[in-house]
Each structure stands twice: as structure tokens, then as C-alpha cells.
mmCIF file of C-alpha atoms in Angstrom:
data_model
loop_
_atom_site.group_PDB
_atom_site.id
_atom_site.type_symbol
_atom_site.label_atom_id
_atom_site.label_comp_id
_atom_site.label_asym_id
_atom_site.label_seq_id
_atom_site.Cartn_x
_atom_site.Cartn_y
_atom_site.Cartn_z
ATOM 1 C CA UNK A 26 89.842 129.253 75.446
ATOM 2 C CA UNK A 27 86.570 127.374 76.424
ATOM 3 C CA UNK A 28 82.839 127.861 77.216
ATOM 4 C CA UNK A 29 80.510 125.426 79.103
ATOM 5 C CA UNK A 30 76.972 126.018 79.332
ATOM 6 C CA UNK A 31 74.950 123.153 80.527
ATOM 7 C CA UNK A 32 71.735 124.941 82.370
ATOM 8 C CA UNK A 33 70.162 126.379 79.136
ATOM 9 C CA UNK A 34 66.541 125.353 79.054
ATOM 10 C CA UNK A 35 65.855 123.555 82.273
ATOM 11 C CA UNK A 36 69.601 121.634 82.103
ATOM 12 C CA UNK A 37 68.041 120.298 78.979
ATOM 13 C CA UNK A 38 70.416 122.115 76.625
ATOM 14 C CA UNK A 39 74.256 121.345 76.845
ATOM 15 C CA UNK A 40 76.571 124.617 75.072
ATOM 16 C CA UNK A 41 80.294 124.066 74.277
ATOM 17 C CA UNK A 42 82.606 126.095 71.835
ATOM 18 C CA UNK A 43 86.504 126.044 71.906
ATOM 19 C CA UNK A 44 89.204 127.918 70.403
ATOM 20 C CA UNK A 45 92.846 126.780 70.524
ATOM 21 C CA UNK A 46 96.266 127.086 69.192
ATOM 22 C CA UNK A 47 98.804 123.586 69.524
ATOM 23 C CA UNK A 48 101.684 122.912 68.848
ATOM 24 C CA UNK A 49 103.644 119.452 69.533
ATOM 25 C CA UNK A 50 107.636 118.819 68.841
ATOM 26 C CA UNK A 51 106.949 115.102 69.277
ATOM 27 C CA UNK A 52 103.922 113.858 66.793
ATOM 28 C CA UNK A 53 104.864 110.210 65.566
ATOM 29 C CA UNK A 54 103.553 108.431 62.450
ATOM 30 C CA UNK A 55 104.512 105.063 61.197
ATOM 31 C CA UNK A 56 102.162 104.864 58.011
ATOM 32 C CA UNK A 57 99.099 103.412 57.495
ATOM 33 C CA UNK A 58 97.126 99.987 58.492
ATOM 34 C CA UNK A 59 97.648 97.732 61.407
ATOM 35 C CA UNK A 60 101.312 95.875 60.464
ATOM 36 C CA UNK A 61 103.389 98.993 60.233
ATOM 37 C CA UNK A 62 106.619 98.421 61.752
ATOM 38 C CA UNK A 63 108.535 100.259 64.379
ATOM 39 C CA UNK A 64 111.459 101.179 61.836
ATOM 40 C CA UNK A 65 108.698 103.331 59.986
ATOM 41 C CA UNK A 66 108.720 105.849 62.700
ATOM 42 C CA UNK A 67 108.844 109.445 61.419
ATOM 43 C CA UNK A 68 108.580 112.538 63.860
ATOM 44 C CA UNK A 69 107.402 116.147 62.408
ATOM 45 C CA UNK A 70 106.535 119.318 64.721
ATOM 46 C CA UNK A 71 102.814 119.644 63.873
ATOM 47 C CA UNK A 72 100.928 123.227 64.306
ATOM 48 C CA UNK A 73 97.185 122.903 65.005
ATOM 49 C CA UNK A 74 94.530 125.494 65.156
ATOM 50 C CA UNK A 75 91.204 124.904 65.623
ATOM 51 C CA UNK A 76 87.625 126.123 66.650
ATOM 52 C CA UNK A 77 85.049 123.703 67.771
ATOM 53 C CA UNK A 78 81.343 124.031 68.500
ATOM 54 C CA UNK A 79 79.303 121.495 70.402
ATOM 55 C CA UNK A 80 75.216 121.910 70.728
ATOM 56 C CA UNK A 81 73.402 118.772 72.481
ATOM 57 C CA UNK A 82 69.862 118.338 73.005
ATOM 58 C CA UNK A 83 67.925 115.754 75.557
ATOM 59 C CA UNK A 84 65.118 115.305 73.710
ATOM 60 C CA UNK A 85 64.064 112.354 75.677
ATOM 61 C CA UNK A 86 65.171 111.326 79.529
ATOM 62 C CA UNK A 87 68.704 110.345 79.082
ATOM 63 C CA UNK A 88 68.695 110.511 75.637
ATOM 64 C CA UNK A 89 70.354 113.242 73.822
ATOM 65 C CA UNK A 90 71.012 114.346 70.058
ATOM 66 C CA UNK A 91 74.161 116.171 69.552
ATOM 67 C CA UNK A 92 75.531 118.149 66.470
ATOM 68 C CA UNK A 93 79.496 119.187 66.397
ATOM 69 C CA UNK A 94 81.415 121.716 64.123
ATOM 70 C CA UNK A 95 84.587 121.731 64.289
ATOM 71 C CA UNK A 96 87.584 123.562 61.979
ATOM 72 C CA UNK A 97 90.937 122.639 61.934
ATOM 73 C CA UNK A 98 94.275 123.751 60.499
ATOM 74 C CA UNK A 99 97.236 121.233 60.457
ATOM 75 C CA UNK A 100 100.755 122.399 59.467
ATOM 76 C CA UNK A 101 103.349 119.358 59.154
ATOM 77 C CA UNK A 102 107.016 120.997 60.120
ATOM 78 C CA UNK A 103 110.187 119.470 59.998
ATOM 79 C CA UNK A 104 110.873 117.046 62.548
ATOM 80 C CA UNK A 105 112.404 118.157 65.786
ATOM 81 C CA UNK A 106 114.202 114.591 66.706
ATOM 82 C CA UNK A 107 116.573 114.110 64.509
ATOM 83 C CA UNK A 108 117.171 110.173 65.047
ATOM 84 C CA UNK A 109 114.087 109.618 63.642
ATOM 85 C CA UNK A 110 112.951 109.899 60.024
ATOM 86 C CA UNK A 111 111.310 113.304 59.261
ATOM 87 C CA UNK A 112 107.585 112.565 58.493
ATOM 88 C CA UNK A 113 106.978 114.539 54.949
ATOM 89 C CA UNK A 114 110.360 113.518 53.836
ATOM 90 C CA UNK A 115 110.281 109.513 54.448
ATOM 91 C CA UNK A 116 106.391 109.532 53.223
ATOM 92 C CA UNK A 117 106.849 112.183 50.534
ATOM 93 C CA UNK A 118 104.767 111.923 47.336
ATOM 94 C CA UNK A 119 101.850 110.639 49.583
ATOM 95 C CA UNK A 120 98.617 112.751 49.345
ATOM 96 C CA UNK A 121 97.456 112.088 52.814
ATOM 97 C CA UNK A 122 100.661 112.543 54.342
ATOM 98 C CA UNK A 123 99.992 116.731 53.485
ATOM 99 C CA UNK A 124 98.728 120.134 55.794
ATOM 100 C CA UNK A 125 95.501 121.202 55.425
ATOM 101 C CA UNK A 126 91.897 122.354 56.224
ATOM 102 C CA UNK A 127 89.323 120.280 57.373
ATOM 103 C CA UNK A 128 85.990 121.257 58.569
ATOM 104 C CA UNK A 129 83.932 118.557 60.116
ATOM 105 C CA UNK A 130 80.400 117.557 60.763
ATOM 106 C CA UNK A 131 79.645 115.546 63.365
ATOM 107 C CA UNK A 132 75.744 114.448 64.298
ATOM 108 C CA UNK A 133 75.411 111.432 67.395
ATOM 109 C CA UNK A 134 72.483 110.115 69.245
ATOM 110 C CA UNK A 135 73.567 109.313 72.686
ATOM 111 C CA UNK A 136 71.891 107.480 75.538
ATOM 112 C CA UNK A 137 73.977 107.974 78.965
ATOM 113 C CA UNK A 138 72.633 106.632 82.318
ATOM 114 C CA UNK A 139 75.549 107.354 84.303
ATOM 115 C CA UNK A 140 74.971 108.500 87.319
ATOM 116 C CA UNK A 141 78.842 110.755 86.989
ATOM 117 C CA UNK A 142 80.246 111.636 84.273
ATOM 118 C CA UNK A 143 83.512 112.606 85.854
ATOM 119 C CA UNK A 144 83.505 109.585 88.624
ATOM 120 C CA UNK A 145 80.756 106.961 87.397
ATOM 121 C CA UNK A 146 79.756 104.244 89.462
ATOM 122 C CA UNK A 147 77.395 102.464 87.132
ATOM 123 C CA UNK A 148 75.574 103.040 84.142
ATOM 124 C CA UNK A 149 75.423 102.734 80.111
ATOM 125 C CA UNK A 150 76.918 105.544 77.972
ATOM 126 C CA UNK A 151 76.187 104.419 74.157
ATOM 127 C CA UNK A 152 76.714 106.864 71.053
ATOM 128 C CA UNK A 153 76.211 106.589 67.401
ATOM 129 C CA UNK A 154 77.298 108.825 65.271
ATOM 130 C CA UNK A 155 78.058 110.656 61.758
ATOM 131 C CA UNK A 156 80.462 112.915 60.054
ATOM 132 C CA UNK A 157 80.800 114.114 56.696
ATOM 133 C CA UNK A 158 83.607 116.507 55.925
ATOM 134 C CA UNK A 159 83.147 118.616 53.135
ATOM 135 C CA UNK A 160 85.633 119.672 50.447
ATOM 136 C CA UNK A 161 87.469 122.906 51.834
ATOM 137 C CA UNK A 162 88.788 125.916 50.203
ATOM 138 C CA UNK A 163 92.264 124.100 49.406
ATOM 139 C CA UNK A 164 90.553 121.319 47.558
ATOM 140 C CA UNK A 165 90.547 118.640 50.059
ATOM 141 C CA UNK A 166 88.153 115.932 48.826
ATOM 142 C CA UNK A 167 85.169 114.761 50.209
ATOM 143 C CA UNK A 168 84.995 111.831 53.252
ATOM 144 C CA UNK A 169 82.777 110.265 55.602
ATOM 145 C CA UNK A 170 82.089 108.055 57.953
ATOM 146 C CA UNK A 171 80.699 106.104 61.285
ATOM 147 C CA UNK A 172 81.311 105.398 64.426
ATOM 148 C CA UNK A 173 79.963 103.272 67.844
ATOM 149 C CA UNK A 174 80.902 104.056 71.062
ATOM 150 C CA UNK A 175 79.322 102.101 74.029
ATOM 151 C CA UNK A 176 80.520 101.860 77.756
ATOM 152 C CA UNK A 177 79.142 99.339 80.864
ATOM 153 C CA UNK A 178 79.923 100.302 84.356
ATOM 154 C CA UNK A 179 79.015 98.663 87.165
ATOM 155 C CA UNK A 180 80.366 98.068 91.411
ATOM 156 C CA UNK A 181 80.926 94.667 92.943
ATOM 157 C CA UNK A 182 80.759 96.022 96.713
ATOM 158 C CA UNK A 183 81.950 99.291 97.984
ATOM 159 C CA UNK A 184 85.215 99.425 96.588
ATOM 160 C CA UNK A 185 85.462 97.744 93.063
ATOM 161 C CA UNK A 186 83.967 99.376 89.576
ATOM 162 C CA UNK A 187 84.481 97.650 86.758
ATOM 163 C CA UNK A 188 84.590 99.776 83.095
ATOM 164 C CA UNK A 189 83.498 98.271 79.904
ATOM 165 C CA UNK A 190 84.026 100.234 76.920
ATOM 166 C CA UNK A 191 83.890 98.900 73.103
ATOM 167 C CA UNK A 192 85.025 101.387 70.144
ATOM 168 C CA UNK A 193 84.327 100.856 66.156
ATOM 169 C CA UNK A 194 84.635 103.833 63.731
ATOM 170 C CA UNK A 195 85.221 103.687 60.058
ATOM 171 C CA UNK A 196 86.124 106.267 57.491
ATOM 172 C CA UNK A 197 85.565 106.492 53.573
ATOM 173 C CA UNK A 198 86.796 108.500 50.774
ATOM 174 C CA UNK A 199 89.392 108.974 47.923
ATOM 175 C CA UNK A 200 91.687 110.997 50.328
ATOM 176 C CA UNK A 201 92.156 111.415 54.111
ATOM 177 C CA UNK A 202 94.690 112.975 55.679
ATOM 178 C CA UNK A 203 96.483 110.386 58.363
ATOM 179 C CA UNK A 204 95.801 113.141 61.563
ATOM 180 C CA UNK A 205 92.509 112.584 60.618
ATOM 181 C CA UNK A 206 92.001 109.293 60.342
ATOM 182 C CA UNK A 207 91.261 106.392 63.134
ATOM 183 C CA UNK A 208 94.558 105.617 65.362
ATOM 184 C CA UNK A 209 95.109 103.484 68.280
ATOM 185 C CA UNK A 210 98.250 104.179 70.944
ATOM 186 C CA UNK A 211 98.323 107.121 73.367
ATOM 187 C CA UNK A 212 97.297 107.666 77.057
ATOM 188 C CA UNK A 213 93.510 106.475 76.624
ATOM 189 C CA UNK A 214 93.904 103.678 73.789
ATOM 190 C CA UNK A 215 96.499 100.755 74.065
ATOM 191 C CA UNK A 216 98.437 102.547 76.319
ATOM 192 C CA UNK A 217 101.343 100.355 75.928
ATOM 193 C CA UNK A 218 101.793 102.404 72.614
ATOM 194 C CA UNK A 219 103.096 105.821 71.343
ATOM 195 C CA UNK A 220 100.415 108.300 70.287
ATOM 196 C CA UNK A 221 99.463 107.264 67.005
ATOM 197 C CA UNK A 222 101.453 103.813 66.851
ATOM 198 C CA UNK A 223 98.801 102.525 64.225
ATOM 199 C CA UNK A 224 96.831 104.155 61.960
ATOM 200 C CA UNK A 225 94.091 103.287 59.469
ATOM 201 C CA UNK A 226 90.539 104.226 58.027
ATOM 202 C CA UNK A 227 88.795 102.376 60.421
ATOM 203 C CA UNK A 228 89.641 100.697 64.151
ATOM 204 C CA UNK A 229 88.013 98.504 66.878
ATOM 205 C CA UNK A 230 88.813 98.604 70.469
ATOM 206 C CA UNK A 231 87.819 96.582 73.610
ATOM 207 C CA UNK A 232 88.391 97.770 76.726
ATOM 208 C CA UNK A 233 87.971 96.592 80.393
ATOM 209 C CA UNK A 234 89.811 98.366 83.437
ATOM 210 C CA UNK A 235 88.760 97.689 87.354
ATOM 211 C CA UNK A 236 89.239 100.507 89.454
ATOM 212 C CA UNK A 237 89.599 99.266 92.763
ATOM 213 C CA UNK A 238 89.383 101.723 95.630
ATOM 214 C CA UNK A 239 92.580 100.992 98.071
ATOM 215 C CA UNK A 240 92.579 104.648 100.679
ATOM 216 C CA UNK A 241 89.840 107.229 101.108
ATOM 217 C CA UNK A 242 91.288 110.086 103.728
ATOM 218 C CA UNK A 243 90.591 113.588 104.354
ATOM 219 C CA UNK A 244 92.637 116.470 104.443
ATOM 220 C CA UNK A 245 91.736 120.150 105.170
ATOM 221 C CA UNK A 246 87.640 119.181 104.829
ATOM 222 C CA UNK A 247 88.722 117.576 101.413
ATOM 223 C CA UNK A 248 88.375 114.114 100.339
ATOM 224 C CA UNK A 249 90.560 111.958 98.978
ATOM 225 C CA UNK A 250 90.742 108.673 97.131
ATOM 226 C CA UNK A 251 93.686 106.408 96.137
ATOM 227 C CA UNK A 252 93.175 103.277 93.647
ATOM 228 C CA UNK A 253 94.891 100.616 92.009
ATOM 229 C CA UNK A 254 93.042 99.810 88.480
ATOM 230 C CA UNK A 255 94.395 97.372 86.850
ATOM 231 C CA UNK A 256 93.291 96.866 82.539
ATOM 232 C CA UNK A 257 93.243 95.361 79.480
ATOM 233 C CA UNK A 258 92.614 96.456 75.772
ATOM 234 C CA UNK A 259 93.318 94.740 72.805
ATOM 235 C CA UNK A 260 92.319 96.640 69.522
ATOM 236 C CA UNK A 261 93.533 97.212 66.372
ATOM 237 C CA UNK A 262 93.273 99.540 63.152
ATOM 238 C CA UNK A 263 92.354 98.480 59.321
ATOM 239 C CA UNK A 264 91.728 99.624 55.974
ATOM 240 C CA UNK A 265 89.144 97.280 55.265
ATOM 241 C CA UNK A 266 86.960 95.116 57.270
ATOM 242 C CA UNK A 267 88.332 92.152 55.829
ATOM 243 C CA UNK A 268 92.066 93.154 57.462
ATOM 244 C CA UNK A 269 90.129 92.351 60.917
ATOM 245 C CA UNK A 270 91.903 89.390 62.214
ATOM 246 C CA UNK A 271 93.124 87.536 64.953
ATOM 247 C CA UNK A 272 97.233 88.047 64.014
ATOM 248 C CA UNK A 273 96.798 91.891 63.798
ATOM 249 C CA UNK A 274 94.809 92.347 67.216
ATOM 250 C CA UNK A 275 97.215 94.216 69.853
ATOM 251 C CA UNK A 276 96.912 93.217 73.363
ATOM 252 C CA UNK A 277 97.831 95.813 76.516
ATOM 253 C CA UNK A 278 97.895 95.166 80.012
ATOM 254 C CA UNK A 279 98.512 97.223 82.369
ATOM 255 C CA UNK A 280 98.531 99.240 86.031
ATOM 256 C CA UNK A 281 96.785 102.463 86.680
ATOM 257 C CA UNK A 282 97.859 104.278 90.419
ATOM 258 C CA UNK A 283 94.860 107.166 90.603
ATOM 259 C CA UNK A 284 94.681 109.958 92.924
ATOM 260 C CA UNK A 285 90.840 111.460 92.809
ATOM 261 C CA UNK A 286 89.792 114.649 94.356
ATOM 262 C CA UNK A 287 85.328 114.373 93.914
ATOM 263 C CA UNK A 288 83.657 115.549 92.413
ATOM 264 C CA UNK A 289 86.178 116.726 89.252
ATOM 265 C CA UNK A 290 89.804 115.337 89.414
ATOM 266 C CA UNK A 291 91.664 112.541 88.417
ATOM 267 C CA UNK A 292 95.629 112.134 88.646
ATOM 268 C CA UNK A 293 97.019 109.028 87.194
ATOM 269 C CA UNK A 294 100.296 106.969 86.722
ATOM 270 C CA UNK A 295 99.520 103.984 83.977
ATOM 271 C CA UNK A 296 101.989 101.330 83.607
ATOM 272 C CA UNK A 297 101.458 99.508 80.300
ATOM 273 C CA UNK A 298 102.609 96.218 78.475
ATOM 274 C CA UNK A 299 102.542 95.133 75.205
ATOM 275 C CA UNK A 300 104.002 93.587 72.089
ATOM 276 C CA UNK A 301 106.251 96.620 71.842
ATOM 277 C CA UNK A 302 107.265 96.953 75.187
ATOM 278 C CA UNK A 303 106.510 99.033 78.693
ATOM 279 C CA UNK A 304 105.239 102.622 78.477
ATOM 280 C CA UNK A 305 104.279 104.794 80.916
ATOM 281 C CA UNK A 306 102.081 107.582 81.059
ATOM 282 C CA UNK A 307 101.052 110.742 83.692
ATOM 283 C CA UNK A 308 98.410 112.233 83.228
ATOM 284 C CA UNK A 309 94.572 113.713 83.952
ATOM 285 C CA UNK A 310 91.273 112.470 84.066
ATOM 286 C CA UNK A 311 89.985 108.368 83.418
ATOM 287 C CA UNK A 312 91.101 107.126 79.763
ATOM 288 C CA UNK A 313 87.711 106.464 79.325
#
């Protein structure tokens, strides 16, 4: 269940709260910091609920300030593949490998100049932000922590945008559960990987993907694009700054096939490479 408001005071005020229920037979984790190897992979059947509230502000031309709530409730089940190593049992006796509540606070400044946000053609996005989670009502410990997100787009002719994006985030505190810590792999980041292949308290990411505009056609008054965007990423996750280093970087390459519908929709096929292999993922909407 969802709720969009962005024409509150003048299109000045942006309103978002959403309420679901989640649950996954297939979560992965393989432990924590950038070397973990592929015989570490554990499956459990996670149940999520969660509630999130999203008020931003523009309190200047382009620039907004944003504050997010958002709580969550994470159940760890037994795993539902039975080849692989069942997550609480292989990692037992590890306090952030554990079900809880987390409530988090999340405060950004954000300047965006896009001139889409669902098909941009050029533009800066660039965000900052804050979170502090407190301790909840089955002890979880205090954390914080940081985060950068910035984004370059720009055309070279009619039919070629090219799509920057650069990612750093870092967590701290005693304890932090691993589903909510920094992780790399998945369909948006180094998409050559499994959803949370790597996982750590912090992570940087760089990004570049052309989207190259191949077929524009029209059928029954609607428009139509097909593309070809090729990428590349190479990021990885740490512990500590100092773990930031050439030999644990993961490069992807890749192959995107997109089928847009403007102004909202984006199908896509991406065909990714890396150190582990080819993966393949179908999905919605631009990775980033």
C-alpha cells in the first residue's frame, strides 16, 4: 500500500508513506566484508514488515531537504534451498546475524536538476545524507551513519545518454544487523552478482551505463522506445576505510536490452559479467 502526494504547497512539498508485508524464499548472505567467498553462501526465508514515511521540502529552486521514517521488522526463517547452508545455523552465535526491530532516521539535502526523473536526459542529482537508528524496544543498540549519492547525465546527439552515478555510505556502531548494513550485488549494483553477494559497514560504487536509443515506433497513439545500454561498475564493500583497495574492487560489465513506454515505464533484460560469472536479470525501471 502506497501514497504519493507531490502538489502540496505549490508542487513545493513532496508526501510519501508506505506500508508493506515481504516475504522472500531466496535471501543470500555470505558474511561480512569484501573477500567473502562463494562457499559461504547461506539462504534463509526472510519475513519483512515495514512502514515508511517520506516528507521533502524545496526550500530553494532545485534544492530540497528531506526527512525519512521508516520501521522495520525482519524475521530470519529457515532456509528454503536446502543445498545451501541455512543462514542462522552456519553464522550462529553471531549478534548481527539475528531478527529484529529497527526504526530509522534518515535526514538528506538533495540538489536534482534533472529534467525526468523517470527518463532523464541530462542533469545532476546529488544527495547527502544522515541516519541515526535508535535503540528499539528489543534492545538493539545504537548506530549511525553517512552517505553520498551523486549522478551526471548528459546526451551526445539524439540518441546516446550517458549515466554517471558514484555511491559512498558508511555505517558505525557496536552492533548492526547484516540486512541493514551496506551491500553490493543485485539488479541495480554489480549486477553480475547475487543480491547481497558482499556485505560490509560501509561501500563505494562507480557507475557508468550509455543508453543508446536503437527503435522509436508507435503503436495504438503510444510511443515506444527500444535501447541497447551497455555498463560498467566496479565497487566494493569494507569494514574500514583502510580495507579500500585495488585487489578487493569488483568489476561488472555488462548489456542492458530496454523497452520504455514515456513518460513512466521501463522493461529491461541486463546481461552481466564478472569475477563470478554471467547473471542475468528482468526487471523494471533504470538501476539507477
Amino acid at each position: 500500500t502506497r501514497y504519493i502526494n507531490e502538489t502540496w504547497a505549490e508542487g513545493r512539498l513532496d508526501v510519501d508513506a508506505e506500508l508493506q508485508y515481504m516475504q522472500d524464499p531466496f535471501e543470500r548472505f555470505f558474511g561480512f566484508g569484501p573477500g567473502t567467498p562463494e562457499s559461504n553462501e547461506s539462504n534463509f526465508v526472510s519475513h519483512l514488515w515495514f512502514w515508511k514515511g517520506r516528507v521533502a521540502y524545496e526550500i530553494l529552486p532545485k534544492f530540497d531537504v528531506q526527512l525519512e521514517e521508516k520501521w522495520l521488522r525482519m524475521n530470519l526463517n529457515p532456509r528454503a534451498i536446502t543445498s545451501l547452508n541455512n543462514t542462522a545455523t552456519f553464522f550462529a552465535g553471531n549478534n548481527e546475524v539475528v531478527s529484529s526491530n529497527q526504526w530509522t532516521n534518515r535526514l538528506s539535502l538533495i540538489w536534482d536538476t534533472r529534467d525526468s526523473r523517470q527518463f532523464p536526459k541530462q542533469g545532476h542529482y546529488v544527495e547527502t545524507f544522515g541516519l541515526f537508528v535508535p535503540p528499539s524496544f528489543d534492545s538493539n543498540p545504537f548506530y549511525s551513519g553517512y552517505g553520498f549519492i551523486g549522478k551526471e547525465i548528459f546526451t551526445l546527439g539524439e540518441r546516446f545518454t550517458t549515466v554517471l552515478r558514484l555511491t559512498a555510505d558508511q555505517l558505525f556502531g557496536d552492533t548492526v544487523p547484516f540486512y541493514m548494513q551496506t551491500s553490493l550485488g543485485g539488479e541495480n549494483d554489480l549486477r553480475s552478482f547475487v543480491e547481497r553477494r558482499f556485505t560490509g559497514r560501509g561501500r563505494v560504487l562507480f557507475d557508468v551505463e550509455e543508453r543508446i536509443l536503437v527503435k522509436s515506433f508507435t503503436i495504438m497513439k503510444a510511443k515506444f522506445d527500444l535501447s541497447l545500454d551497455p555498463f560498467f561498475a566496479v565497487g566494493q564493500v569494507f569494514n574500514q576505510w583502510g580495507q579500500v583497495a585495488l585487489d578487493n574492487l569488483q568489476p561488472v560489465g555488462g548489456l542492458g536490452f530496454r523497452a520504455l513506454v514515456p513518460p513512466a515505464v521501463v522493461g529491461r533484460v541486463d546481461f552481466a559479467v564478472g569475477t563470478e560469472g554471467i547473471n542475468v536479470y528482468t526487471t523494471l525501471n533504470y538501476p539507477f
